[in-house]
GROMACS .gro file of C-alpha atoms in nm:
model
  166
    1UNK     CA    1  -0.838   1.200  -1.046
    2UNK     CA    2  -0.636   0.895  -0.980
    3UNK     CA    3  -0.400   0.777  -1.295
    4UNK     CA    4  -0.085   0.587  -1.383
    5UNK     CA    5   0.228   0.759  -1.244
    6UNK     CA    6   0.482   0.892  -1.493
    7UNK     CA    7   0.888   0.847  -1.415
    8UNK     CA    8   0.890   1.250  -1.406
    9UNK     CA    9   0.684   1.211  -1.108
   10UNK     CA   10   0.901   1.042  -0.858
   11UNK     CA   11   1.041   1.317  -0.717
   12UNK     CA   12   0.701   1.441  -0.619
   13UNK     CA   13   0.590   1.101  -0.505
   14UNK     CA   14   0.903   1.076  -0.253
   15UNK     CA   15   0.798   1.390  -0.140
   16UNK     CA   16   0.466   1.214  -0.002
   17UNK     CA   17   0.644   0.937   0.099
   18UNK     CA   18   0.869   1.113   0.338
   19UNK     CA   19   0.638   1.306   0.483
   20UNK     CA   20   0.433   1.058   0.574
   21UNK     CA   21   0.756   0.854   0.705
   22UNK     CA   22   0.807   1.201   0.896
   23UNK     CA   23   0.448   1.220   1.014
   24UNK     CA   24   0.411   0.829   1.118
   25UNK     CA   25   0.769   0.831   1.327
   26UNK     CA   26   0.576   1.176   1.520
   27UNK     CA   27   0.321   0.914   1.620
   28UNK     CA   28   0.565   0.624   1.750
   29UNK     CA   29   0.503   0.426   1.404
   30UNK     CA   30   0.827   0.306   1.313
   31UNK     CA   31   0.732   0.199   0.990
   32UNK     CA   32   0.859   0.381   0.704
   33UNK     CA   33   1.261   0.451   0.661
   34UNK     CA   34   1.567   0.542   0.466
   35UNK     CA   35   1.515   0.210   0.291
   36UNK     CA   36   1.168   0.191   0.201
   37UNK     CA   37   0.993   0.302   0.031
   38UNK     CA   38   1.245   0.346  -0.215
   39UNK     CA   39   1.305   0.519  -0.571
   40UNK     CA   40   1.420   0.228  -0.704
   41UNK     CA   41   1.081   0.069  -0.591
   42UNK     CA   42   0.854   0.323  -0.717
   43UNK     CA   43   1.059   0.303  -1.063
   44UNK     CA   44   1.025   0.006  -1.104
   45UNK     CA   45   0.632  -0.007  -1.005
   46UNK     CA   46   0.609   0.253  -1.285
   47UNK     CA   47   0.806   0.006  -1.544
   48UNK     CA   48   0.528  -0.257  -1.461
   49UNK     CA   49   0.240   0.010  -1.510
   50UNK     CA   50   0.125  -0.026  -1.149
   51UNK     CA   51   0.207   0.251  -0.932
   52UNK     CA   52  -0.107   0.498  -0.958
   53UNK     CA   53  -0.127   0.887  -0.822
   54UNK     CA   54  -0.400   1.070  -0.689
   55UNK     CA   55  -0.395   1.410  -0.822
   56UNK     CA   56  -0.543   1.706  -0.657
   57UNK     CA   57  -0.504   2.054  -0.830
   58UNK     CA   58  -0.280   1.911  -1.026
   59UNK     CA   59  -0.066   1.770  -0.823
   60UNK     CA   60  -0.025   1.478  -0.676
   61UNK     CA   61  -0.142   1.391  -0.278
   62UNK     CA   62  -0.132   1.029  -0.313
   63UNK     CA   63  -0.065   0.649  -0.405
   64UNK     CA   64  -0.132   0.281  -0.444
   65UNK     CA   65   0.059   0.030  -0.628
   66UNK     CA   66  -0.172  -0.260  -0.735
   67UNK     CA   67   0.032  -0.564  -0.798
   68UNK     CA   68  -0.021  -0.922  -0.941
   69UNK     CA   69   0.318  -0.999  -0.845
   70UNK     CA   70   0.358  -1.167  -0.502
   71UNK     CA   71   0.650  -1.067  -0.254
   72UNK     CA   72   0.811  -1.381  -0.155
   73UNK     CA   73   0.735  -1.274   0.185
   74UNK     CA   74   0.393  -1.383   0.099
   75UNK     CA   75   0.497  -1.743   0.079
   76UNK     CA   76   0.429  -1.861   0.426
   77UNK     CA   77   0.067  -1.742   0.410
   78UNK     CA   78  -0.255  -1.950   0.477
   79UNK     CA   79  -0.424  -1.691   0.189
   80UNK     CA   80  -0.806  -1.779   0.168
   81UNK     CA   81  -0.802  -1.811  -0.213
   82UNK     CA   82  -0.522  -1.974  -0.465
   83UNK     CA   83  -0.266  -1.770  -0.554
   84UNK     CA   84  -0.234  -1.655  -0.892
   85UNK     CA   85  -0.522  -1.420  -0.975
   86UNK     CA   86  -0.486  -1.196  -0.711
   87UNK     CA   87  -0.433  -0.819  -0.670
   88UNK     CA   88  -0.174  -0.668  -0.417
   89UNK     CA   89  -0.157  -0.337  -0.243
   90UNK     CA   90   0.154  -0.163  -0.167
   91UNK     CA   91   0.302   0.161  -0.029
   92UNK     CA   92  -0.050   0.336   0.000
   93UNK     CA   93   0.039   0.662   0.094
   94UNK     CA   94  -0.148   1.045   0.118
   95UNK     CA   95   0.043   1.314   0.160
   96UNK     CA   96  -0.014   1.389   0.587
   97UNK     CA   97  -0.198   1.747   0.487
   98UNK     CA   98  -0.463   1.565   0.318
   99UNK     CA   99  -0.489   1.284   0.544
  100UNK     CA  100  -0.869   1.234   0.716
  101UNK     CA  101  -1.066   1.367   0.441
  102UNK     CA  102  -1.135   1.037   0.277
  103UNK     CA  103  -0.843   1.007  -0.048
  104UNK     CA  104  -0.726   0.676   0.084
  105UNK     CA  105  -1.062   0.552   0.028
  106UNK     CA  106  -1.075   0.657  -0.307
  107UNK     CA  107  -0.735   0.485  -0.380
  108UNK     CA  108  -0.860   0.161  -0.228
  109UNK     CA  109  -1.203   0.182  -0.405
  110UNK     CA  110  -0.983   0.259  -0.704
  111UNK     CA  111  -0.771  -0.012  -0.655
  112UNK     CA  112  -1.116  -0.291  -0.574
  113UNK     CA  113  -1.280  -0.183  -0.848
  114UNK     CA  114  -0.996  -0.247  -1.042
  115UNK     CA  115  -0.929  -0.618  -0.933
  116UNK     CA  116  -1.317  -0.702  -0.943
  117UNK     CA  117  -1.348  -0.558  -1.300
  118UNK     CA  118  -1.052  -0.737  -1.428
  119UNK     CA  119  -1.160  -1.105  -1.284
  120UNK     CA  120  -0.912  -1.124  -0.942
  121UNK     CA  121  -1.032  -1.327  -0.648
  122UNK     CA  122  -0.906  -1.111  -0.419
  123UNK     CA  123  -0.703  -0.783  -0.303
  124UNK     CA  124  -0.406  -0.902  -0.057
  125UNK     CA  125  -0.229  -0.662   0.134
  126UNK     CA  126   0.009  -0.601   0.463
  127UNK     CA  127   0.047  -0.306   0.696
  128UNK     CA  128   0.193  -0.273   1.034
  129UNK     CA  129   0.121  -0.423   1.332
  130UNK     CA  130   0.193  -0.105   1.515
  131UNK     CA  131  -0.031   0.098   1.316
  132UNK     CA  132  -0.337   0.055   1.430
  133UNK     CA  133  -0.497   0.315   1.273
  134UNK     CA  134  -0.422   0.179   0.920
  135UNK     CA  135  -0.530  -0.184   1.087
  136UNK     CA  136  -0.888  -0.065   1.150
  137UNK     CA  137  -0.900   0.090   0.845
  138UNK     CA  138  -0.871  -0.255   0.650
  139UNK     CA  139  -1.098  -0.400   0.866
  140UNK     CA  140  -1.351  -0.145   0.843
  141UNK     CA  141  -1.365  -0.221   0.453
  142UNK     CA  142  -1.386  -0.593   0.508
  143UNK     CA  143  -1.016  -0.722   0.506
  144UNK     CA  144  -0.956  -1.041   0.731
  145UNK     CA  145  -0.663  -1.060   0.882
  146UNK     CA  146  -0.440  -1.360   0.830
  147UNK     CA  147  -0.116  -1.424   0.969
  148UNK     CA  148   0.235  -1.218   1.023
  149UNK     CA  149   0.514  -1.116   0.793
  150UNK     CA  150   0.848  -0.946   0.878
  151UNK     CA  151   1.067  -0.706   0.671
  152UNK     CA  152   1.399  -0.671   0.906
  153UNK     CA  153   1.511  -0.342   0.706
  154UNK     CA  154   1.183  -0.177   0.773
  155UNK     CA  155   1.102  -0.294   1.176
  156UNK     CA  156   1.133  -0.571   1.421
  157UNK     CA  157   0.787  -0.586   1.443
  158UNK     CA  158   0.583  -0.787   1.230
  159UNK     CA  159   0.321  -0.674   0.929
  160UNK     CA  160  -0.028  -0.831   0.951
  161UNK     CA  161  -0.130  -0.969   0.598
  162UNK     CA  162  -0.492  -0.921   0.437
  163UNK     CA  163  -0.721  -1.047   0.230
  164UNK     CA  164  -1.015  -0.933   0.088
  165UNK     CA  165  -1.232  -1.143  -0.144
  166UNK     CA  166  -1.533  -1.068  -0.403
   0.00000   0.00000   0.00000
């Protein structure tokens, strides 16, 4: 079941986080730190009623934050639509024991259907250029890859941004 995180939650949800800062950094993917993603973040993600979980036995394994609000980051972007109905993914994250058996494609079809049911253009996103396993992954579902970002307090290497339009 995938639903709207609750503030009681965050604990649980930098639990995930962690580990999969923990289980990225294992694979040389220097991508996740001490200062992101944060509590502060996540809090306010659940003050804007975006920040969904994925629950599994009742707890939760996963999330997606799905955005209209765009990162100023964004701003140098050639984006293939207009801004300002778009959707934007953020801090995807499954927990690493449940990672391979398909939840993060739940969370994005969540997330999709979401945006094409409530009129957006597109879903934007960014991940890592180091990670090319999430890279592939956005590609696989149809996400063209546009042009760099960088976020000094997470890496020195750039994030590729992404856009997918219905």
């Amino acid at each position: 079941m995938i639903r709207r995180a609750k503030i009681g939650e965050i604990p649980e949800i930098l639990t995930i986080t962690k580990a999969c800062a923990v289980h990225m950094t294992k694979r040389g993917i220097f991508q996740w730190n001490e200062h992101y993603p944060s509590q502060n973040a996540f809090e306010k993600d659940i003050e804007r009623g975006e920040l969904y979980v994925l629950i599994l036995d009742g707890s939760a394994i996963g999330t997606i934050v799905i955005s209209t609000l765009m990162d100023e980051e964004y701003m140098p972007i050639t984006w293939l639509t207009p801004n300002g109905n778009n959707v934007y993914i953020h801090r995807l994250s499954i927990h690493p024991k449940y990672q391979g058996k398909g939840y993060a494609q739940q969370l994005m079809d969540f997330a999709e259907k979401y945006a094409k049911e409530n009129g957006f253009t597109s879903v934007r996103l960014d991940t890592f250029s180091q990670n090319r396993r999430n890279q592939k992954f956005y590609e696989t579902r149809g996400y063209e890859k546009l042009g760099d970002i960088y976020f000094p307090k997470q890496s020195e290497h750039p994030f590729h941004c992404y856009e997918l339009l219905f």
